[in-house]
Tab-separated table of C-alpha atoms in Angstrom:
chain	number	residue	atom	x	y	z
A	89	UNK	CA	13.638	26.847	5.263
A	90	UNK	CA	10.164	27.556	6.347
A	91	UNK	CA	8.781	24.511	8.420
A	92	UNK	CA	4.790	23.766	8.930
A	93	UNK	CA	5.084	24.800	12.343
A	94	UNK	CA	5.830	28.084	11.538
A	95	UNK	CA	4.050	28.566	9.446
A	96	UNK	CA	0.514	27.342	11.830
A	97	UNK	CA	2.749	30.336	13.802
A	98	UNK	CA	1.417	32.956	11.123
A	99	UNK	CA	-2.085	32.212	12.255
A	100	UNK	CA	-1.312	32.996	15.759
A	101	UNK	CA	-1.873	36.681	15.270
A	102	UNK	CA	-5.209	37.324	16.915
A	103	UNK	CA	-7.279	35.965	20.129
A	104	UNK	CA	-9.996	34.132	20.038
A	105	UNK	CA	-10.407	30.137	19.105
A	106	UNK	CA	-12.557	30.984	16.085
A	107	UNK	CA	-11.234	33.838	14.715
A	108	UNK	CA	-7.345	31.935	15.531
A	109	UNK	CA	-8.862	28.979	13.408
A	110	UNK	CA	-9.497	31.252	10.874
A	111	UNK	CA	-5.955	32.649	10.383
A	112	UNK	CA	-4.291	29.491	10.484
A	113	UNK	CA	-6.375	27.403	7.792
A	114	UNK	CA	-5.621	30.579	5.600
A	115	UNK	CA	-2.157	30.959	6.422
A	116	UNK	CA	-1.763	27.175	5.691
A	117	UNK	CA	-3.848	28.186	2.035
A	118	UNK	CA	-1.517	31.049	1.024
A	119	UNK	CA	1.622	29.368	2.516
A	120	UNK	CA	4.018	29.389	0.135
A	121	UNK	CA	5.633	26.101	-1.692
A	122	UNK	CA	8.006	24.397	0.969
A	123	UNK	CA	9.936	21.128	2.111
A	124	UNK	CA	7.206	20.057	4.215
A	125	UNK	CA	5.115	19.890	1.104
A	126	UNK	CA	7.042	17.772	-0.538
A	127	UNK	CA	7.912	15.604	2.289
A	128	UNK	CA	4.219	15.114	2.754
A	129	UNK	CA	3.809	14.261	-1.318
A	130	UNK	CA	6.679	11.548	-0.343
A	131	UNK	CA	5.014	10.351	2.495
A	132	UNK	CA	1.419	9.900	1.331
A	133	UNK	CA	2.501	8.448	-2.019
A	134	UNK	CA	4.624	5.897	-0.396
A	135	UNK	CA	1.660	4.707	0.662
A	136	UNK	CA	-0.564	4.815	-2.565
A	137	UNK	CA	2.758	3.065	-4.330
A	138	UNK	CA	2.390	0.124	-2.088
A	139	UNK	CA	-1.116	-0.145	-2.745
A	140	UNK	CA	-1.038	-0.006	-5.911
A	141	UNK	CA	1.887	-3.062	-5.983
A	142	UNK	CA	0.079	-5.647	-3.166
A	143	UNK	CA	-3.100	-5.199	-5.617
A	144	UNK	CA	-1.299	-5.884	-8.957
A	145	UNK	CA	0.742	-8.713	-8.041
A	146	UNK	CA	-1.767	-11.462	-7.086
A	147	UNK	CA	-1.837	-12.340	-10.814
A	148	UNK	CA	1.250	-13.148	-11.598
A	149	UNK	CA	1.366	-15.119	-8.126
A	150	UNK	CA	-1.587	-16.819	-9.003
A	151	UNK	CA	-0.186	-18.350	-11.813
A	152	UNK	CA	2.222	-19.407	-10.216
A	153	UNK	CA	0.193	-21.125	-7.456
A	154	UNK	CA	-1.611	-22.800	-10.317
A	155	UNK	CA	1.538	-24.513	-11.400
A	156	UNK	CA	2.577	-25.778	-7.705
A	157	UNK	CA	-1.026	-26.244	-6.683
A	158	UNK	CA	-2.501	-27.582	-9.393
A	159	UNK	CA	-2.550	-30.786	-11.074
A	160	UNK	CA	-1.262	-30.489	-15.338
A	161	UNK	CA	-3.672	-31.702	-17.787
A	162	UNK	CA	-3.366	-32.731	-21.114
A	163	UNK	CA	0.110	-31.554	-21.200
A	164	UNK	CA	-0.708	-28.057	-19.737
A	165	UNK	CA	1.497	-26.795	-16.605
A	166	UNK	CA	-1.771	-26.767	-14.154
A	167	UNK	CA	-3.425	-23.418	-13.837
A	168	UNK	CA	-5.446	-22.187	-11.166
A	169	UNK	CA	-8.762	-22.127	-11.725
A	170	UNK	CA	-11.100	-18.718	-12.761
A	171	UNK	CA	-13.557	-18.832	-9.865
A	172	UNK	CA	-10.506	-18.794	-7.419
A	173	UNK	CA	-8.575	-16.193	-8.837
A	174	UNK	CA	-11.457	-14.281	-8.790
A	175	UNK	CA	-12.180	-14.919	-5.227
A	176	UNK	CA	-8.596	-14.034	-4.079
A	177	UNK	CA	-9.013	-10.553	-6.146
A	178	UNK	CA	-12.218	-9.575	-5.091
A	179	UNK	CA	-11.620	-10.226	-1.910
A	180	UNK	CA	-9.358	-7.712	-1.397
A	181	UNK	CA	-11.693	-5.161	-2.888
A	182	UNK	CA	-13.929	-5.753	-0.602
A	183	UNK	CA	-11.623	-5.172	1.989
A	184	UNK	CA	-11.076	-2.011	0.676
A	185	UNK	CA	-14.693	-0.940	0.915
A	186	UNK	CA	-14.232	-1.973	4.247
A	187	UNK	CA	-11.186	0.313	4.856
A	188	UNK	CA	-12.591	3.222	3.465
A	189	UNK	CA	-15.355	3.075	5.601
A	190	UNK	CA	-13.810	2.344	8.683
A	191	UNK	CA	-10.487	3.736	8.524
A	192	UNK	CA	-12.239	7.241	6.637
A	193	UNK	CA	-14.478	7.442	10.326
A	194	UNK	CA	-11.934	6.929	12.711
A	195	UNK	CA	-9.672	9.759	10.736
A	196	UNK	CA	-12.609	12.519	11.188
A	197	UNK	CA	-12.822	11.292	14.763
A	198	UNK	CA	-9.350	9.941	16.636
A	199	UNK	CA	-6.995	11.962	14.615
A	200	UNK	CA	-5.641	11.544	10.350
A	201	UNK	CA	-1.860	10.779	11.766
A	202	UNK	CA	-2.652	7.960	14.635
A	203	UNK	CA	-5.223	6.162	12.121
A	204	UNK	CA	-2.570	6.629	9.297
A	205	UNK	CA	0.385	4.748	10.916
A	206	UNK	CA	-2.141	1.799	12.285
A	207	UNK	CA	-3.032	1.068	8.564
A	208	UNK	CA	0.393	1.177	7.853
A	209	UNK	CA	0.936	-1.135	10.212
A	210	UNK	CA	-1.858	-3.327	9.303
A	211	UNK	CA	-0.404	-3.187	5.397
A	212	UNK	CA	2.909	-4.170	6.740
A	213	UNK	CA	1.834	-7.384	8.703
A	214	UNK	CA	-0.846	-8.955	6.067
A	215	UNK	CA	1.941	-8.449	3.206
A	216	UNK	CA	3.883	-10.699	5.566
A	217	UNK	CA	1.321	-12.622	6.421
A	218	UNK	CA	0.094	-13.212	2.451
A	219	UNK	CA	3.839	-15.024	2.043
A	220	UNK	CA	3.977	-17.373	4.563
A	221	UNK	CA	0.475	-18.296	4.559
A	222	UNK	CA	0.561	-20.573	7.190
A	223	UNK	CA	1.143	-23.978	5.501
A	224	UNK	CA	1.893	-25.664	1.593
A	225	UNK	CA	-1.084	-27.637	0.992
A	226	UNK	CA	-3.474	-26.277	-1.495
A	227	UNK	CA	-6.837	-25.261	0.289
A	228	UNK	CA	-4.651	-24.315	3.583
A	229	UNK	CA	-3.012	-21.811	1.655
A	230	UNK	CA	-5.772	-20.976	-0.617
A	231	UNK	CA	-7.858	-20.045	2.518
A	232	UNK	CA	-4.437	-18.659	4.264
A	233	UNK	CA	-4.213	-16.439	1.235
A	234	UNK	CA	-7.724	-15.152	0.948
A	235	UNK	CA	-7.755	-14.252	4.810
A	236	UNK	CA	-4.402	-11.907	4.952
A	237	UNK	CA	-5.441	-10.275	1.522
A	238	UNK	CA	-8.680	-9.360	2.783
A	239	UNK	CA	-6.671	-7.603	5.911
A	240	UNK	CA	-4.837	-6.141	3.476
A	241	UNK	CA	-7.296	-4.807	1.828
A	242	UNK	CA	-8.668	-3.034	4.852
A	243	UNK	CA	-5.074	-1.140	5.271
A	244	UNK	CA	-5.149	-0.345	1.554
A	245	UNK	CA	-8.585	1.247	1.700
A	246	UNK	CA	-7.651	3.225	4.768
A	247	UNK	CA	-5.065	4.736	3.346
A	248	UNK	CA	-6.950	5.622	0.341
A	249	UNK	CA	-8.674	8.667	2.079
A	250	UNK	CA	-6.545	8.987	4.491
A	251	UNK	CA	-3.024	9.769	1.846
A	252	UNK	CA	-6.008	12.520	0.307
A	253	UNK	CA	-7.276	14.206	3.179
A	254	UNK	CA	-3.941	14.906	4.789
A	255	UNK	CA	-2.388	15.876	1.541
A	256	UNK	CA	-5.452	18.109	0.249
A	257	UNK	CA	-5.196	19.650	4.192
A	258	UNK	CA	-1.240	19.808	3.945
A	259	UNK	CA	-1.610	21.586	0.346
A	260	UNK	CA	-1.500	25.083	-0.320
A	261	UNK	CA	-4.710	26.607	-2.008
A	262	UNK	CA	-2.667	27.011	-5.412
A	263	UNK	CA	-1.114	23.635	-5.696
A	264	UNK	CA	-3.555	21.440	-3.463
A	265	UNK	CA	-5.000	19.709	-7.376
A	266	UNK	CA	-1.211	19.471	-8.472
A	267	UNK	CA	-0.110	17.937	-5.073
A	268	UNK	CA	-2.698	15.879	-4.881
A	269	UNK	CA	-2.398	14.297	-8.307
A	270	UNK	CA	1.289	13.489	-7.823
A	271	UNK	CA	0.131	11.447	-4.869
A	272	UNK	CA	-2.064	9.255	-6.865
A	273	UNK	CA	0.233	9.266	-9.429
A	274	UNK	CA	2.581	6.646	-7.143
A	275	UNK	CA	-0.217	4.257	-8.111
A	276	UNK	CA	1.232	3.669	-11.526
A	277	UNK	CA	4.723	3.413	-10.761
A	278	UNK	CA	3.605	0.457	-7.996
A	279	UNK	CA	1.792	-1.128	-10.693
A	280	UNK	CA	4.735	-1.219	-12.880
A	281	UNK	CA	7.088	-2.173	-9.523
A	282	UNK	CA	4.692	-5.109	-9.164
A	283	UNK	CA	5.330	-6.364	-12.901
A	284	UNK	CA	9.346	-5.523	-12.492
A	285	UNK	CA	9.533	-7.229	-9.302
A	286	UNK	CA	8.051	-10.214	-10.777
A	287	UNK	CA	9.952	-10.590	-13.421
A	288	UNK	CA	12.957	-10.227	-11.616
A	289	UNK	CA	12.381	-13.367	-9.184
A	290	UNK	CA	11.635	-15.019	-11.519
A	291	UNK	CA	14.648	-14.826	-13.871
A	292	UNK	CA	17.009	-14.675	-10.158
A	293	UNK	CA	14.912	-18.349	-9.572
A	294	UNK	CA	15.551	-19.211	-13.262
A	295	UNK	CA	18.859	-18.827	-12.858
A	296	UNK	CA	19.422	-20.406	-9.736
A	297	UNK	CA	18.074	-23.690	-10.680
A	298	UNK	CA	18.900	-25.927	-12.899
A	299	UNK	CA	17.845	-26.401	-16.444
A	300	UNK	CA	16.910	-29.935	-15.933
A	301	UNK	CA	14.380	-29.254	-13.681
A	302	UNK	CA	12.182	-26.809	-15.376
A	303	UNK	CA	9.861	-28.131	-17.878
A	304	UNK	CA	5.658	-27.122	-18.934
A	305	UNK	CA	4.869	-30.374	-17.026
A	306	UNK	CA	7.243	-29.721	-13.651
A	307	UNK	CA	7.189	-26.599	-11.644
A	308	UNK	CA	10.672	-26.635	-9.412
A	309	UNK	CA	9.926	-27.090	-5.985
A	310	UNK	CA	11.319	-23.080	-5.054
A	311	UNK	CA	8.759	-21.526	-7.044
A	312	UNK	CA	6.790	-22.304	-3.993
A	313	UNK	CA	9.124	-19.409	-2.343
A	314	UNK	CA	8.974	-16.976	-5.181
A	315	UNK	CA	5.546	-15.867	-4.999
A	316	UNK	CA	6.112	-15.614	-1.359
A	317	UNK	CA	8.832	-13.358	-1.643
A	318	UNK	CA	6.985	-11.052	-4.143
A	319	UNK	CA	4.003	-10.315	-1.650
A	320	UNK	CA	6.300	-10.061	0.771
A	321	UNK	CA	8.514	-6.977	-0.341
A	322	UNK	CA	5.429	-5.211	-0.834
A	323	UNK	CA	6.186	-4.477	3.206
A	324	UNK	CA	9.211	-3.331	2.170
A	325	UNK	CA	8.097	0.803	0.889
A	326	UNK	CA	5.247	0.670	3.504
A	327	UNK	CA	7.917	-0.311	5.915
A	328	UNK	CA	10.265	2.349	5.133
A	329	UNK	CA	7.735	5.273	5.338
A	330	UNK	CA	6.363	4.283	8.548
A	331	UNK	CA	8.764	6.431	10.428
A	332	UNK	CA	7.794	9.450	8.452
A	333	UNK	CA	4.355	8.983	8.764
A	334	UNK	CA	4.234	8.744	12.687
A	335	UNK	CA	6.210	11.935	13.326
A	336	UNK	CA	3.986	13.967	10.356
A	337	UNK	CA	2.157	16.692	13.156
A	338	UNK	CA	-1.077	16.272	12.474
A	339	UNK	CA	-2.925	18.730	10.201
A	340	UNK	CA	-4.619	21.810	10.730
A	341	UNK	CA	-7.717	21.075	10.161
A	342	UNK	CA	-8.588	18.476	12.423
């Protein structure tokens, strides 16, 4: 098998830093299909697939936060209310913005691969951080809540460009728009983790307690760890890829 060394080794044919640039960027574009590639795919949509999850699964957790948090009323399990929710979500966003600006800047100038493991890391320790949330009154973890996700947001929008860029520069010329949508297509299949993952805890917490103590008007007292544990394994793929992401060489065309 053919690695991506190697083949940068095919553009080492002629002297001369500009013309040797040259020959390597179009080795790398008429490089044929190869492990590397797909490793890379693997690697980069890792990433988008735990975006994609630690975004979708606020709102289910939100709900349930509006049952522990939340007082009932008129005979209604309590329910959090709009203007929070939205502030939890949007905060996030904005920490992607954020991301995307700074993460995007510090690719072009420190390096794609060192930038792309420290947002990585940065995913890894707010998904953590978004399930304990420091304490189990309501505007402690309300506030708790809204601080990790906007750090998380930050990792998620760095590795927004940063999954593109290094798979458009890993690409081959022929397959770079095929490659590159497989990537993003790791968004979906986090979106539909998020909503399997949910439903799982919940049903294993179902089980586990009993039937007695379930009711519209009274939340049992571990739902307060359930929609810990759901942010939580969203460190769980970002965790697993980090590896593979610090040993990726960095690309050609830095």
């Amino acid at each position: 098998m053919v690695s991506y060394k190697s083949t940068l080794s095919e553009g080492h044919t002629a002297g001369g830093g500009g013309r040797m640039g040259l020959k390597i960027l179009t080795a790398l574009d008429h490089a044929r299909t190869q492990y590397y590639h797909f490793k890379a795919i693997i690697i980069a949509g890792m990433g988008l697939f735990t975006d994609s999850y630690d975004l979708f699964c606020i709102t289910p957790v939100m709900k349930l936060i509006g049952r522990i948090y939340y007082d009932a009323q008129e005979r209604k399990p309590g329910v959090t209310p709009p203007a929070v929710v939205s502030a939890i979500v949007a905060i996030a966003l904005v920490g992607t913005v954020i991301g995307q600006l700074i993460f995007g800047m510090l690719g072009d100038r420190v390096g794609r691969r060192r930038v792309y493991g420290f947002s990585l890391l940065l995913m890894i320790a707010s998904s953590f951080g978004c399930g304990f949330s420091i304490c189990r009154t309501r505007n402690c973890v309300l506030t708790s809540l809204c601080f990790f996700r906007f750090m998380l947001g930050i990792g998620i929008g760095g590795d927004y460009p940063l999954s593109a860029t290094i798979m458009s520069e890993f690409a081959n010329k022929r397959t770079r728009g095929s490659f590159i949508a497989a990537v993003f297509s790791m968004q979906g299949f986090g979106i539909l983790a998020s909503s399997g993952v949910t439903m799982a805890i919940a049903a294993a917490f179902k089980r586990a307690t009993k039937a007695s103590s379930i009711g519209p008007l009274h939340t049992p007292e571990a739902a307060d760890l359930a929609w810990r544990i759901i942010l939580m394994i969203g460190a769980i793929p970002a965790a697993l890829t980090f590896y593979w992401r610090i040993t990726m060489p960095e690309t050609a065309r830095m």
